[in-house]
Short mmCIF file of C-alpha atoms and ligand atoms in Angstrom, two decimals:
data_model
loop_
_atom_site.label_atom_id
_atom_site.label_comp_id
_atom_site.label_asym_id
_atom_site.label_seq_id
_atom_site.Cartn_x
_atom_site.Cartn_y
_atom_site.Cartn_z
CA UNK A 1 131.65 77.16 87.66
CA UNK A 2 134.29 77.34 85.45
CA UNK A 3 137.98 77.70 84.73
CA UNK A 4 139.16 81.50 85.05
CA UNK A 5 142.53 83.22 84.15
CA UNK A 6 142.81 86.19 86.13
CA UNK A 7 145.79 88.57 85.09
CA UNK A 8 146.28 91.55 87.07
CA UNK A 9 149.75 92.61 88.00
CA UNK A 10 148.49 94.28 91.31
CA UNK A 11 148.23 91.69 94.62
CA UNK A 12 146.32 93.62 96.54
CA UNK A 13 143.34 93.14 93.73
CA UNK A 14 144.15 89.94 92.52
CA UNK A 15 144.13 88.27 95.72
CA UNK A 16 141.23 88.97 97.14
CA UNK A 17 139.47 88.64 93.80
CA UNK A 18 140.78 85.06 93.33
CA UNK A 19 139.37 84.10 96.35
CA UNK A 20 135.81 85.42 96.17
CA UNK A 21 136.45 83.52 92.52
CA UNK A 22 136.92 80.42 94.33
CA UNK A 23 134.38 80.81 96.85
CA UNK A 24 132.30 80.58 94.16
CA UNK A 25 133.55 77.17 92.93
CA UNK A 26 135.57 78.60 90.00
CA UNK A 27 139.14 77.37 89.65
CA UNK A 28 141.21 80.59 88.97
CA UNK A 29 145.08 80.55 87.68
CA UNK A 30 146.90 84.15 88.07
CA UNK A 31 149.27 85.57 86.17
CA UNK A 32 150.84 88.94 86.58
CA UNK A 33 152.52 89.70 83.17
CA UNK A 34 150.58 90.37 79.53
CA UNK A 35 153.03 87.32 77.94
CA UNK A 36 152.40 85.04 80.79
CA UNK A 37 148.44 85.11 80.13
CA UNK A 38 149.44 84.31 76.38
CA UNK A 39 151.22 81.68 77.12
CA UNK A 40 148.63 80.14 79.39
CA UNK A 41 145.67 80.29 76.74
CA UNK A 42 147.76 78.84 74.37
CA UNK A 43 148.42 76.45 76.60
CA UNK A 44 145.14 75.17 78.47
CA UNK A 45 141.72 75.64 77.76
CA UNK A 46 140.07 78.36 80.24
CA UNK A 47 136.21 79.45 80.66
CA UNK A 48 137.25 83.23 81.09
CA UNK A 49 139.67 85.68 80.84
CA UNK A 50 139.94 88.72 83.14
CA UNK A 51 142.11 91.37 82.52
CA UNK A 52 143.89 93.98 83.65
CA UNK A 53 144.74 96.78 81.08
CA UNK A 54 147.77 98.32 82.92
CA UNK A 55 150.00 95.68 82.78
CA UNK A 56 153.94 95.81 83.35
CA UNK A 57 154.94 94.21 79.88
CA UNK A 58 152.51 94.27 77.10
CA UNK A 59 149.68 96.35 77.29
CA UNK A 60 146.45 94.89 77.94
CA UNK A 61 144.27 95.73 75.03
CA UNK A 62 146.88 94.46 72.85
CA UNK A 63 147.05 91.17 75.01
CA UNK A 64 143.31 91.23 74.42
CA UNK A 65 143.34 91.31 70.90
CA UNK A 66 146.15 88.48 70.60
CA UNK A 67 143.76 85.90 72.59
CA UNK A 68 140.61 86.96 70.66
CA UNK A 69 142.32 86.12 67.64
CA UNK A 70 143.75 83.08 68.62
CA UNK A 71 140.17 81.88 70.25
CA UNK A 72 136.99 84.11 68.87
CA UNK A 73 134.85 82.67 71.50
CA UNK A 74 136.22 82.79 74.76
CA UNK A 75 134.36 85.28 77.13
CA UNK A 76 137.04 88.58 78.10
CA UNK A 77 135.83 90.64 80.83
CA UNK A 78 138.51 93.75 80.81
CA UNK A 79 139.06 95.14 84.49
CA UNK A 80 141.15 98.25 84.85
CA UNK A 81 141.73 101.82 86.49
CA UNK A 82 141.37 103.49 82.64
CA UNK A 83 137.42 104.31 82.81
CA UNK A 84 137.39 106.68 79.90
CA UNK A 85 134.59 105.50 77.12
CA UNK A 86 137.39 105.48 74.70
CA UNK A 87 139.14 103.03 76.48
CA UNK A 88 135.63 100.98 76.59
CA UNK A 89 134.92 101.26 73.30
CA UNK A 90 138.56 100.60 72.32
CA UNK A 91 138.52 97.49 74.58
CA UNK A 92 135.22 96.14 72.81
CA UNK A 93 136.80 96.67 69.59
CA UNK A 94 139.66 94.49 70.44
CA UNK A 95 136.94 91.65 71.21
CA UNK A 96 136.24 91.74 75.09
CA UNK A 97 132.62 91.18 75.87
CA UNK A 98 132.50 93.24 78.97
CA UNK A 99 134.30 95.95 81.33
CA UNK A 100 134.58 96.98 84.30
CA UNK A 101 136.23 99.91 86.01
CA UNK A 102 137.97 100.08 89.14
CA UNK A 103 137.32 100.46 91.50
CA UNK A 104 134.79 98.17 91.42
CA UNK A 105 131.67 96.80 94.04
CA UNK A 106 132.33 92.60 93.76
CA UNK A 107 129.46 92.02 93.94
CA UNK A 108 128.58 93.64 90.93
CA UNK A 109 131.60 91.81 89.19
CA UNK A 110 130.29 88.47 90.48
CA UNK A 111 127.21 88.98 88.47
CA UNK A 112 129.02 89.95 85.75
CA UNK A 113 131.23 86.94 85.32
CA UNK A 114 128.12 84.44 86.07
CA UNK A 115 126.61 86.03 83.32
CA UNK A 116 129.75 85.98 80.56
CA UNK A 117 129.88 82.10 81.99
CA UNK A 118 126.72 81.37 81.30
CA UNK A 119 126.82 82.46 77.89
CA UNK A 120 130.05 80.90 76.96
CA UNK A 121 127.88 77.49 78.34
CA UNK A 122 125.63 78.29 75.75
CA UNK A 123 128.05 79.30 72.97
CA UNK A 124 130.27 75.69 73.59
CA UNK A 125 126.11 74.00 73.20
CA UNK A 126 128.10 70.98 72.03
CA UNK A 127 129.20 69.74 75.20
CA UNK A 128 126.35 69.95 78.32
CA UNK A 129 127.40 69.87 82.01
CA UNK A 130 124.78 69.55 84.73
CA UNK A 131 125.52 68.50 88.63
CA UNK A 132 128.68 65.99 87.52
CA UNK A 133 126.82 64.86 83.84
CA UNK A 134 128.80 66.19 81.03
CA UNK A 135 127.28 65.50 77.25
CA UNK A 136 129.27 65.77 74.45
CA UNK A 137 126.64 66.22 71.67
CA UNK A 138 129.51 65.97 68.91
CA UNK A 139 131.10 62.58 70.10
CA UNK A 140 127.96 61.55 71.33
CA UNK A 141 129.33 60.84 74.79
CA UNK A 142 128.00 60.94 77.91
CA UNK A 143 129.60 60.39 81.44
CA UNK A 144 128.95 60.50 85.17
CA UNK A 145 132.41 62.37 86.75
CA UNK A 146 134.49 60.15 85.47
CA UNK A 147 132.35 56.60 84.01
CA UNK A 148 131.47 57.11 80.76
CA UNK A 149 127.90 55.69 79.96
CA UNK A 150 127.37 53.11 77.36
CA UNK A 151 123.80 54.41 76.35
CA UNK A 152 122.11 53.47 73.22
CA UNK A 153 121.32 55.40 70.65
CA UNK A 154 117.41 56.85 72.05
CA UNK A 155 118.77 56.96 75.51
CA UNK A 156 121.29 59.33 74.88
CA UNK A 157 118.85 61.55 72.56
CA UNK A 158 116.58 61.34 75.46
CA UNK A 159 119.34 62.29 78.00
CA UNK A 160 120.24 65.24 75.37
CA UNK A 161 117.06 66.72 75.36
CA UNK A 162 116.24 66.56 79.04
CA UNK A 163 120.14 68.26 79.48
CA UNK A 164 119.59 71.06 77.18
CA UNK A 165 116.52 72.31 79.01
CA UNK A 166 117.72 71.09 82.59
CA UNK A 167 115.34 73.03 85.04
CA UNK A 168 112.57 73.00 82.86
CA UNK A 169 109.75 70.59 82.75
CA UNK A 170 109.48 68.87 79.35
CA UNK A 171 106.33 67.55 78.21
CA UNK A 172 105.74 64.18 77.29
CA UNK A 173 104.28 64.80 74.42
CA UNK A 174 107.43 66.92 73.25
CA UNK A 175 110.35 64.20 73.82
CA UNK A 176 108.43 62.02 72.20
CA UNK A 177 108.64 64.39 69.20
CA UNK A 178 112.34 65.06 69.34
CA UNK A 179 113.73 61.96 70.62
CA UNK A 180 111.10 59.43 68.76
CA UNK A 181 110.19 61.86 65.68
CA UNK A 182 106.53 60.36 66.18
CA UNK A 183 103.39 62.61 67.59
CA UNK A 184 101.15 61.54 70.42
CA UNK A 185 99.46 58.43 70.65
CA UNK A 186 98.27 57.77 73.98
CA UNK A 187 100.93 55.23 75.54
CA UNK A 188 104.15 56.33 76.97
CA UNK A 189 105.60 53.18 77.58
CA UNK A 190 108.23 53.59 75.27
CA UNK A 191 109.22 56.98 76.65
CA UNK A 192 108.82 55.02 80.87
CA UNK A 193 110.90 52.58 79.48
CA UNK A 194 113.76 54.18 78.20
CA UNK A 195 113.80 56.70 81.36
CA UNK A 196 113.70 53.61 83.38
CA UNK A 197 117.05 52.20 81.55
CA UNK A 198 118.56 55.83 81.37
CA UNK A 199 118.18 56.49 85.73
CA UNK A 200 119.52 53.04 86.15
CA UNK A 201 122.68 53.61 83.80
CA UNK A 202 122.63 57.37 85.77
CA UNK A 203 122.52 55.83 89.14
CA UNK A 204 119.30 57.20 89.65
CA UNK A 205 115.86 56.10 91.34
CA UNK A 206 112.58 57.28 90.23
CA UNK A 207 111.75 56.89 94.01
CA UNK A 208 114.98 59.34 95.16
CA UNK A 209 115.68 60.92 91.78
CA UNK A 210 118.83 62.58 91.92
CA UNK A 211 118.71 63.64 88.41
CA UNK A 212 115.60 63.27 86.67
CA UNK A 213 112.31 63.46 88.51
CA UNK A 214 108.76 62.91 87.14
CA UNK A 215 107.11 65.30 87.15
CA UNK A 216 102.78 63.48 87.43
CA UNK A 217 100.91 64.34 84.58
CA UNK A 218 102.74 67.11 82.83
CA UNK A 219 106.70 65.60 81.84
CA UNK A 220 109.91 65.57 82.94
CA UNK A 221 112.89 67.32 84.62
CA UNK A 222 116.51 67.30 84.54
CA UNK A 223 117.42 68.70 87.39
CA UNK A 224 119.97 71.57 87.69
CA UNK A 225 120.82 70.58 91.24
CA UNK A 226 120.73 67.41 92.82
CA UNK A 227 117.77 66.75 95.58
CA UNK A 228 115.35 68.97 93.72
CA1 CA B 301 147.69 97.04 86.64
#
């Protein structure tokens, strides 16, 4: 999920497209003109950029290349009726990451913008957001929604390390490694403890974990949605 900008002078594309966008959870702002989408990123931060390349005021590529310089790591995915590989290769050059020609299959677009999300998750690795947690690695910051947790300093290493690799079953053995900087030796009540402290400060159970779950034997899991 994320926050798109979707400029495309044409209605009959744009509207449909914003709403399989939000169908998808993503909260999309339009805007039909080349200046107005400048304006907007220089406004408010977005997740993506989608753009149309025939545009009634300034053309798109150059519209591209403004934003890219003005924020090198914002994910552009260039939409438009110009298909020729010049125009792709032109449109890379001016710093979009991907393209797409109309017409296009949504489904196909859908995929497409999941994937340029994804990667701008991973480029902005500073600041992690599973379910409603959101770490800030940076100000070392960590909040439910809204309530920021007051976590000390090994609970919010622990919480990082569990975030980073949500989905994934860490091994004991290894957050004891990163978190503690120590190797294996035998007891884990240091590790039990401090998950014990962090689920409580989550508003989780290990009974009904919402967030982290145990996983018997082998480590554990932050999980990527809730009721895993
Ligand atoms: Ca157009």
């Amino acid at each position: 999920m994320g926050r798109v900008l979707l400029v495309e002078d044409d209605v009959a594309i744009a509207a449909p497209l914003a709403r399989a966008l939000e169908r998808e959870g993503h909260e999309v702002q339009l805007a039909q003109l080349g200046q107005e989408a400048i304006d907007s990123m220089r406004k408010g931060k977005q997740d993506l950029l989608i753009l149309d390349l025939g545009l009634p005021d300034i053309d798109g590529l150059e519209v591209c290349r403004t934003i890219r310089a003005s924020d090198p790591r914002l994910p552009i995915l260039i939409l438009t009726a110009r298909g020729s590989e010049m125009d792709v290769v032109v449109g890379l050059e001016m710093g979009a990451d991907d393209y797409v020609s109309k017409p296009f299959r949504a489904k196909e677009l859908m995929a497409r913008i999941r994937s340029l999300l994804r990667r701008g998750q991973v480029d902005h690795a500073n600041t992690l957001r599973v379910q409603d947690v959101i770490l800030d690695a940076d100000a070392r910051k960590a909040f439910v929604g809204d309530r920021e947790l007051n976590l000390s300093r090994m609970e919010f290493d622990l919480l990082h390390a569990l975030m980073k690799e949500h989905g994934n079953t860490i091994a004991r053995e290894r957050l004891m490694r990163e978190v503690w900087h120590t190797h294996w030796y035998g007891s884990s009540k240091t590790l039990d403890m401090h998950v014990s402290w962090l689920r409580r400060k989550l508003g989780d159970s290990a009974s009904d974990s919402r967030y982290i779950s145990t996983v018997r034997g082998v480590g554990l899991r932050f999980e990527t949605h809730p009721g895993n």
